[in-house]
Amino acid sequence: MSLLPASFASTLPGRAELLRVLETLAIGTAGGVLFLWAHLPGGLISGAMIACGIAAIGGRQLALPPVITQTVLVLLGISLGALVSRELIQHMSDYPLTIGMLALATFCSTFGSSLYLQRVHGWDPTSALLAGSPGALSQITLLAAEKGADVAGIAVVQTIRVIILTAALPLLLAITGIAAAAPPALPTDIASPLGLAALIGASLAVALILRLAKFPASWMFGAMLASSVLHGTGLVEGGLPPWLRNIALVGIGALIGSRFARMRLSTLRRHVNAGLGSFAIAIIISAIFVSVLLATTQVKFSDIVVAFAPGAMDAMLALALTLHIDPIFVGAHHLSRFVFVSITTPGIVHLFGRPQEDVDD
């Protein structure tokens, strides 16, 4: 599932929109600070997401405009790239195997979730297949509209999946002792003013190029690529100021939570059980593949869990940043799944979904 805005161009918000944005940021900041104060792992993201989600479900019309969304994703990409010289791209020899297993896990979880939605909740095959497909929400939504599928139901199921994963993964890693034991990996040195200017300029330039090339998650990946090159070559030392990085983490959490503001409460109630059940099936199937990889490879548990989590690429990479998890490994796998889902889903829907003539009747 992608969190990217539809277009780069945007107009300045009016007074009502500005108040809505300020309310979203205020609620997200309060939730993030509360979770951080409670020493919960991933506190800034999870706290902001949960606070905004509760407020949105309660009827507050929360929203963040494209310009803020893009800024948050670029800042996260720069921060992720700053880790590359420290992480040194671990587990390269395991990439082909784990990416191949991820493709198989994605295929199995999609059909498992689809079968559950059809048999238990009576969904039609096309809607069930699209709802069970992890990630690439923008492509899934377009395909759902084209095929006459249940767009609202699909959005609820996909959003519930991202919300649960973003809140639950940090707690899972804390319970297992991994998050609490993780060494500080975030750069503490702040880049010089010239270095910061180079980071921001190069990140925006690469992100725009990838955007024009229709590359998935272009804002975050473009910034991450530019930052990785600058840090890996030693041209820039240090990263963003911690306060700016924390703002970006709160922003991505608020962005995820505010998605509920675009859903009617009746629609959410109607599909929440389907979303929870579908999520459980996908997690069980993914856990089987994760267990096999843990038993046969040397990949770290935290890396493989976040890499295989069927959530939005932006949210999972943000978690990788805040939980000190290898961003290269996680990014490579989520990008691979995005490409796999984007390429294969139309064909799968054509073969196993509802025939087009049934939609037209």
mmCIF file of C-alpha atoms in Angstrom, residues 5-269:
data_model
loop_
_atom_site.group_PDB
_atom_site.id
_atom_site.type_symbol
_atom_site.label_atom_id
_atom_site.label_comp_id
_atom_site.label_asym_id
_atom_site.label_seq_id
_atom_site.Cartn_x
_atom_site.Cartn_y
_atom_site.Cartn_z
ATOM 1 C CA PRO A 5 0.113 12.152 -3.222
ATOM 2 C CA ALA A 6 -1.421 12.188 -6.669
ATOM 3 C CA SER A 7 0.623 15.090 -8.014
ATOM 4 C CA PHE A 8 3.416 17.434 -7.051
ATOM 5 C CA ALA A 9 1.602 20.621 -7.975
ATOM 6 C CA SER A 10 -0.651 21.952 -5.255
ATOM 7 C CA THR A 11 -2.185 25.252 -4.255
ATOM 8 C CA LEU A 12 -1.864 26.895 -0.879
ATOM 9 C CA PRO A 13 -4.738 25.868 1.412
ATOM 10 C CA GLY A 14 -7.476 28.299 2.344
ATOM 11 C CA ARG A 15 -8.281 29.263 5.906
ATOM 12 C CA ALA A 16 -10.491 26.231 6.582
ATOM 13 C CA GLU A 17 -7.942 23.883 5.058
ATOM 14 C CA LEU A 18 -5.140 25.551 7.027
ATOM 15 C CA LEU A 19 -6.998 25.080 10.308
ATOM 16 C CA ARG A 20 -7.594 21.433 9.374
ATOM 17 C CA VAL A 21 -3.877 20.944 8.715
ATOM 18 C CA LEU A 22 -2.894 22.635 11.989
ATOM 19 C CA GLU A 23 -5.371 20.459 13.889
ATOM 20 C CA THR A 24 -3.976 17.316 12.242
ATOM 21 C CA LEU A 25 -0.396 18.248 13.119
ATOM 22 C CA ALA A 26 -1.325 19.249 16.668
ATOM 23 C CA ILE A 27 -3.152 15.974 17.340
ATOM 24 C CA GLY A 28 -0.363 13.964 15.740
ATOM 25 C CA THR A 29 2.304 15.776 17.764
ATOM 26 C CA ALA A 30 0.404 15.249 21.019
ATOM 27 C CA GLY A 31 0.033 11.531 20.326
ATOM 28 C CA GLY A 32 3.652 11.136 19.269
ATOM 29 C CA VAL A 33 5.000 12.985 22.323
ATOM 30 C CA LEU A 34 2.762 10.926 24.630
ATOM 31 C CA PHE A 35 4.021 7.627 23.182
ATOM 32 C CA LEU A 36 7.611 8.880 23.260
ATOM 33 C CA TRP A 37 7.202 9.896 26.904
ATOM 34 C CA ALA A 38 5.890 6.385 27.642
ATOM 35 C CA HIS A 39 9.067 4.949 26.008
ATOM 36 C CA LEU A 40 7.068 2.927 23.479
ATOM 37 C CA PRO A 41 9.105 1.754 20.464
ATOM 38 C CA GLY A 42 8.302 3.684 17.326
ATOM 39 C CA GLY A 43 6.506 6.124 19.598
ATOM 40 C CA LEU A 44 6.472 9.166 17.333
ATOM 41 C CA ILE A 45 4.967 7.303 14.377
ATOM 42 C CA SER A 46 2.604 5.039 16.311
ATOM 43 C CA GLY A 47 1.447 7.753 18.689
ATOM 44 C CA ALA A 48 0.729 10.249 15.930
ATOM 45 C CA MET A 49 -1.045 7.609 13.843
ATOM 46 C CA ILE A 50 -3.246 6.330 16.659
ATOM 47 C CA ALA A 51 -4.147 9.831 17.905
ATOM 48 C CA CYS A 52 -5.086 11.039 14.422
ATOM 49 C CA GLY A 53 -6.910 7.798 13.667
ATOM 50 C CA ILE A 54 -9.060 8.104 16.791
ATOM 51 C CA ALA A 55 -9.812 11.747 16.052
ATOM 52 C CA ALA A 56 -10.693 10.989 12.432
ATOM 53 C CA ILE A 57 -13.010 8.133 13.399
ATOM 54 C CA GLY A 58 -14.568 10.517 15.932
ATOM 55 C CA GLY A 59 -15.549 12.845 13.116
ATOM 56 C CA ARG A 60 -12.663 15.308 12.832
ATOM 57 C CA GLN A 61 -11.871 16.103 9.193
ATOM 58 C CA LEU A 62 -8.120 15.695 9.426
ATOM 59 C CA ALA A 63 -5.930 16.089 6.351
ATOM 60 C CA LEU A 64 -2.445 16.976 5.159
ATOM 61 C CA PRO A 65 -1.976 18.742 1.796
ATOM 62 C CA PRO A 66 0.337 17.294 -0.882
ATOM 63 C CA VAL A 67 3.120 19.804 -0.217
ATOM 64 C CA ILE A 68 3.422 18.686 3.423
ATOM 65 C CA THR A 69 3.169 15.019 2.478
ATOM 66 C CA GLN A 70 5.945 15.397 -0.079
ATOM 67 C CA THR A 71 8.124 17.299 2.395
ATOM 68 C CA VAL A 72 7.703 14.577 5.017
ATOM 69 C CA LEU A 73 8.615 11.822 2.554
ATOM 70 C CA VAL A 74 11.707 13.678 1.313
ATOM 71 C CA LEU A 75 12.903 14.293 4.879
ATOM 72 C CA LEU A 76 12.425 10.610 5.715
ATOM 73 C CA GLY A 77 14.305 9.614 2.567
ATOM 74 C CA ILE A 78 17.244 11.860 3.500
ATOM 75 C CA SER A 79 17.343 10.367 7.002
ATOM 76 C CA LEU A 80 17.235 6.807 5.651
ATOM 77 C CA GLY A 81 20.056 7.548 3.212
ATOM 78 C CA ALA A 82 22.195 8.879 6.054
ATOM 79 C CA LEU A 83 22.248 5.356 7.540
ATOM 80 C CA VAL A 84 23.723 3.693 4.467
ATOM 81 C CA SER A 85 27.380 4.381 5.227
ATOM 82 C CA ARG A 86 26.849 2.931 8.692
ATOM 83 C CA GLU A 87 24.826 -0.107 7.642
ATOM 84 C CA LEU A 88 27.102 -1.001 4.673
ATOM 85 C CA ILE A 89 24.341 -2.955 2.902
ATOM 86 C CA GLN A 90 24.162 -6.142 4.942
ATOM 87 C CA HIS A 91 23.012 -9.585 3.767
ATOM 88 C CA MET A 92 23.610 -8.969 0.051
ATOM 89 C CA SER A 93 24.045 -12.690 -0.578
ATOM 90 C CA ASP A 94 20.586 -13.388 0.871
ATOM 91 C CA TYR A 95 18.715 -10.837 -1.276
ATOM 92 C CA PRO A 96 17.798 -13.101 -4.243
ATOM 93 C CA LEU A 97 16.510 -15.851 -1.950
ATOM 94 C CA THR A 98 14.521 -13.583 0.354
ATOM 95 C CA ILE A 99 13.044 -11.527 -2.487
ATOM 96 C CA GLY A 100 11.983 -14.745 -4.246
ATOM 97 C CA MET A 101 10.371 -15.978 -1.031
ATOM 98 C CA LEU A 102 8.667 -12.603 -0.618
ATOM 99 C CA ALA A 103 7.105 -12.911 -4.087
ATOM 100 C CA LEU A 104 5.803 -16.369 -3.204
ATOM 101 C CA ALA A 105 4.529 -15.167 0.164
ATOM 102 C CA THR A 106 2.747 -12.241 -1.513
ATOM 103 C CA PHE A 107 1.083 -14.586 -4.012
ATOM 104 C CA CYS A 108 -0.067 -16.998 -1.284
ATOM 105 C CA SER A 109 -1.290 -14.311 1.124
ATOM 106 C CA THR A 110 -3.231 -12.569 -1.656
ATOM 107 C CA PHE A 111 -5.117 -15.757 -2.531
ATOM 108 C CA GLY A 112 -5.512 -16.741 1.131
ATOM 109 C CA SER A 113 -7.032 -13.383 2.055
ATOM 110 C CA SER A 114 -9.171 -13.414 -1.077
ATOM 111 C CA LEU A 115 -10.554 -16.849 -0.303
ATOM 112 C CA TYR A 116 -11.381 -15.738 3.243
ATOM 113 C CA LEU A 117 -13.217 -12.621 2.050
ATOM 114 C CA GLN A 118 -15.226 -14.628 -0.469
ATOM 115 C CA ARG A 119 -16.146 -17.564 1.779
ATOM 116 C CA VAL A 120 -16.708 -15.737 5.078
ATOM 117 C CA HIS A 121 -17.897 -12.263 4.029
ATOM 118 C CA GLY A 122 -19.417 -12.994 0.621
ATOM 119 C CA TRP A 123 -17.197 -10.649 -1.394
ATOM 120 C CA ASP A 124 -17.056 -11.008 -5.148
ATOM 121 C CA PRO A 125 -13.780 -12.506 -6.511
ATOM 122 C CA THR A 126 -12.472 -9.266 -8.043
ATOM 123 C CA SER A 127 -12.952 -7.144 -4.899
ATOM 124 C CA ALA A 128 -11.537 -9.923 -2.713
ATOM 125 C CA LEU A 129 -8.396 -10.312 -4.836
ATOM 126 C CA LEU A 130 -7.756 -6.567 -4.906
ATOM 127 C CA ALA A 131 -8.329 -6.200 -1.158
ATOM 128 C CA GLY A 132 -5.977 -9.107 -0.465
ATOM 129 C CA SER A 133 -3.165 -7.601 -2.563
ATOM 130 C CA PRO A 134 -0.646 -5.991 -0.146
ATOM 131 C CA GLY A 135 0.645 -2.536 -1.055
ATOM 132 C CA ALA A 136 0.381 -0.479 -4.261
ATOM 133 C CA LEU A 137 -2.936 1.030 -3.124
ATOM 134 C CA SER A 138 -3.030 3.679 -5.846
ATOM 135 C CA GLN A 139 -2.771 1.050 -8.585
ATOM 136 C CA ILE A 140 -5.208 -1.233 -6.770
ATOM 137 C CA THR A 141 -7.775 1.587 -6.446
ATOM 138 C CA LEU A 142 -7.580 2.465 -10.143
ATOM 139 C CA LEU A 143 -7.958 -1.175 -11.121
ATOM 140 C CA ALA A 144 -10.886 -1.574 -8.706
ATOM 141 C CA ALA A 145 -12.712 1.385 -10.246
ATOM 142 C CA GLU A 146 -12.049 0.066 -13.745
ATOM 143 C CA LYS A 147 -13.355 -3.414 -12.865
ATOM 144 C CA GLY A 148 -16.387 -2.179 -10.936
ATOM 145 C CA ALA A 149 -15.125 -3.594 -7.645
ATOM 146 C CA ASP A 150 -15.997 -2.436 -4.120
ATOM 147 C CA VAL A 151 -13.574 0.510 -3.875
ATOM 148 C CA ALA A 152 -14.721 1.582 -0.392
ATOM 149 C CA GLY A 153 -14.410 -1.923 1.032
ATOM 150 C CA ILE A 154 -10.970 -2.379 -0.504
ATOM 151 C CA ALA A 155 -9.797 0.945 0.962
ATOM 152 C CA VAL A 156 -11.008 -0.039 4.445
ATOM 153 C CA VAL A 157 -9.306 -3.445 4.342
ATOM 154 C CA GLN A 158 -6.024 -1.990 3.065
ATOM 155 C CA THR A 159 -6.042 0.902 5.566
ATOM 156 C CA ILE A 160 -6.763 -1.359 8.534
ATOM 157 C CA ARG A 161 -3.799 -3.496 7.491
ATOM 158 C CA VAL A 162 -1.420 -0.508 7.475
ATOM 159 C CA ILE A 163 -2.757 0.887 10.769
ATOM 160 C CA ILE A 164 -2.359 -2.426 12.608
ATOM 161 C CA LEU A 165 1.111 -3.079 11.231
ATOM 162 C CA THR A 166 2.397 0.395 12.043
ATOM 163 C CA ALA A 167 1.129 0.116 15.614
ATOM 164 C CA ALA A 168 1.860 -3.577 16.211
ATOM 165 C CA LEU A 169 5.322 -4.086 14.708
ATOM 166 C CA PRO A 170 7.144 -1.847 17.211
ATOM 167 C CA LEU A 171 5.346 -3.601 20.079
ATOM 168 C CA LEU A 172 6.208 -7.029 18.643
ATOM 169 C CA LEU A 173 9.883 -6.145 18.410
ATOM 170 C CA ALA A 174 9.791 -4.705 21.929
ATOM 171 C CA ILE A 175 8.150 -7.830 23.362
ATOM 172 C CA THR A 176 10.778 -10.024 21.731
ATOM 173 C CA GLY A 177 13.457 -7.753 23.173
ATOM 174 C CA ILE A 178 14.827 -6.746 19.785
ATOM 175 C CA ALA A 179 13.661 -3.134 19.647
ATOM 176 C CA ALA A 180 14.775 -2.419 23.180
ATOM 177 C CA ALA A 181 18.208 -3.958 22.570
ATOM 178 C CA ALA A 182 18.838 -2.248 19.253
ATOM 179 C CA PRO A 183 21.919 -0.002 19.366
ATOM 180 C CA PRO A 184 21.509 3.666 18.471
ATOM 181 C CA ALA A 185 21.850 3.783 14.685
ATOM 182 C CA LEU A 186 20.608 7.244 13.846
ATOM 183 C CA PRO A 187 23.328 9.745 12.986
ATOM 184 C CA THR A 188 23.903 12.206 15.801
ATOM 185 C CA ASP A 189 26.084 14.622 13.836
ATOM 186 C CA ILE A 190 24.293 17.404 11.993
ATOM 187 C CA ALA A 191 25.481 18.187 8.488
ATOM 188 C CA SER A 192 26.989 21.594 7.814
ATOM 189 C CA PRO A 193 24.785 24.261 6.205
ATOM 190 C CA LEU A 194 26.427 23.515 2.863
ATOM 191 C CA GLY A 195 25.945 19.798 3.410
ATOM 192 C CA LEU A 196 22.264 20.260 4.293
ATOM 193 C CA ALA A 197 21.768 22.362 1.164
ATOM 194 C CA ALA A 198 23.427 19.647 -0.944
ATOM 195 C CA LEU A 199 21.288 16.936 0.661
ATOM 196 C CA ILE A 200 18.023 18.800 0.110
ATOM 197 C CA GLY A 201 18.860 19.948 -3.413
ATOM 198 C CA ALA A 202 20.095 16.545 -4.622
ATOM 199 C CA SER A 203 17.208 14.726 -2.942
ATOM 200 C CA LEU A 204 14.581 16.940 -4.580
ATOM 201 C CA ALA A 205 16.260 16.653 -7.970
ATOM 202 C CA VAL A 206 16.459 12.841 -7.909
ATOM 203 C CA ALA A 207 12.934 12.549 -6.483
ATOM 204 C CA LEU A 208 11.536 14.699 -9.301
ATOM 205 C CA ILE A 209 13.369 12.628 -11.919
ATOM 206 C CA LEU A 210 11.963 9.411 -10.457
ATOM 207 C CA ARG A 211 8.540 11.051 -10.247
ATOM 208 C CA LEU A 212 8.626 11.876 -13.957
ATOM 209 C CA ALA A 213 9.698 8.278 -14.652
ATOM 210 C CA LYS A 214 6.664 7.097 -12.613
ATOM 211 C CA PHE A 215 8.945 5.253 -10.177
ATOM 212 C CA PRO A 216 7.065 3.900 -7.136
ATOM 213 C CA ALA A 217 7.419 5.876 -3.884
ATOM 214 C CA SER A 218 9.505 8.395 -5.826
ATOM 215 C CA TRP A 219 9.666 11.102 -3.152
ATOM 216 C CA MET A 220 11.071 8.863 -0.458
ATOM 217 C CA PHE A 221 13.208 6.627 -2.695
ATOM 218 C CA GLY A 222 14.606 9.557 -4.661
ATOM 219 C CA ALA A 223 15.691 11.342 -1.498
ATOM 220 C CA MET A 224 17.022 8.101 -0.042
ATOM 221 C CA LEU A 225 19.073 7.389 -3.184
ATOM 222 C CA ALA A 226 20.589 10.889 -3.313
ATOM 223 C CA SER A 227 21.350 10.895 0.409
ATOM 224 C CA SER A 228 22.863 7.390 0.189
ATOM 225 C CA VAL A 229 25.269 8.458 -2.580
ATOM 226 C CA LEU A 230 26.314 11.663 -0.815
ATOM 227 C CA HIS A 231 26.900 9.890 2.498
ATOM 228 C CA GLY A 232 28.393 6.723 1.013
ATOM 229 C CA THR A 233 30.963 8.688 -0.988
ATOM 230 C CA GLY A 234 31.820 10.882 1.979
ATOM 231 C CA LEU A 235 30.786 14.088 0.226
ATOM 232 C CA VAL A 236 28.431 14.883 3.109
ATOM 233 C CA GLU A 237 29.008 14.098 6.768
ATOM 234 C CA GLY A 238 26.124 14.088 9.251
ATOM 235 C CA GLY A 239 22.385 14.177 8.740
ATOM 236 C CA LEU A 240 19.324 16.236 9.482
ATOM 237 C CA PRO A 241 18.848 17.887 12.875
ATOM 238 C CA PRO A 242 17.070 15.417 15.195
ATOM 239 C CA TRP A 243 14.122 17.775 15.658
ATOM 240 C CA LEU A 244 13.543 17.893 11.895
ATOM 241 C CA ARG A 245 13.728 14.114 11.634
ATOM 242 C CA ASN A 246 11.234 13.805 14.489
ATOM 243 C CA ILE A 247 8.835 16.166 12.708
ATOM 244 C CA ALA A 248 8.969 13.891 9.666
ATOM 245 C CA LEU A 249 8.219 10.810 11.803
ATOM 246 C CA VAL A 250 5.210 12.548 13.365
ATOM 247 C CA GLY A 251 4.113 13.653 9.904
ATOM 248 C CA ILE A 252 4.060 10.142 8.429
ATOM 249 C CA GLY A 253 2.116 8.882 11.453
ATOM 250 C CA ALA A 254 -0.421 11.697 11.157
ATOM 251 C CA LEU A 255 -0.750 11.025 7.437
ATOM 252 C CA ILE A 256 -1.603 7.362 8.003
ATOM 253 C CA GLY A 257 -4.077 8.093 10.801
ATOM 254 C CA SER A 258 -5.845 10.852 8.882
ATOM 255 C CA ARG A 259 -6.844 8.343 6.186
ATOM 256 C CA PHE A 260 -9.845 7.439 8.336
ATOM 257 C CA ALA A 261 -11.205 10.973 7.851
ATOM 258 C CA ARG A 262 -11.983 10.060 4.241
ATOM 259 C CA MET A 263 -14.120 7.094 5.274
ATOM 260 C CA ARG A 264 -17.708 7.129 6.404
ATOM 261 C CA LEU A 265 -18.223 5.536 9.797
ATOM 262 C CA SER A 266 -20.929 3.276 8.360
ATOM 263 C CA THR A 267 -18.505 2.040 5.688
ATOM 264 C CA LEU A 268 -15.843 1.371 8.307
ATOM 265 C CA ARG A 269 -18.273 -0.570 10.515
#
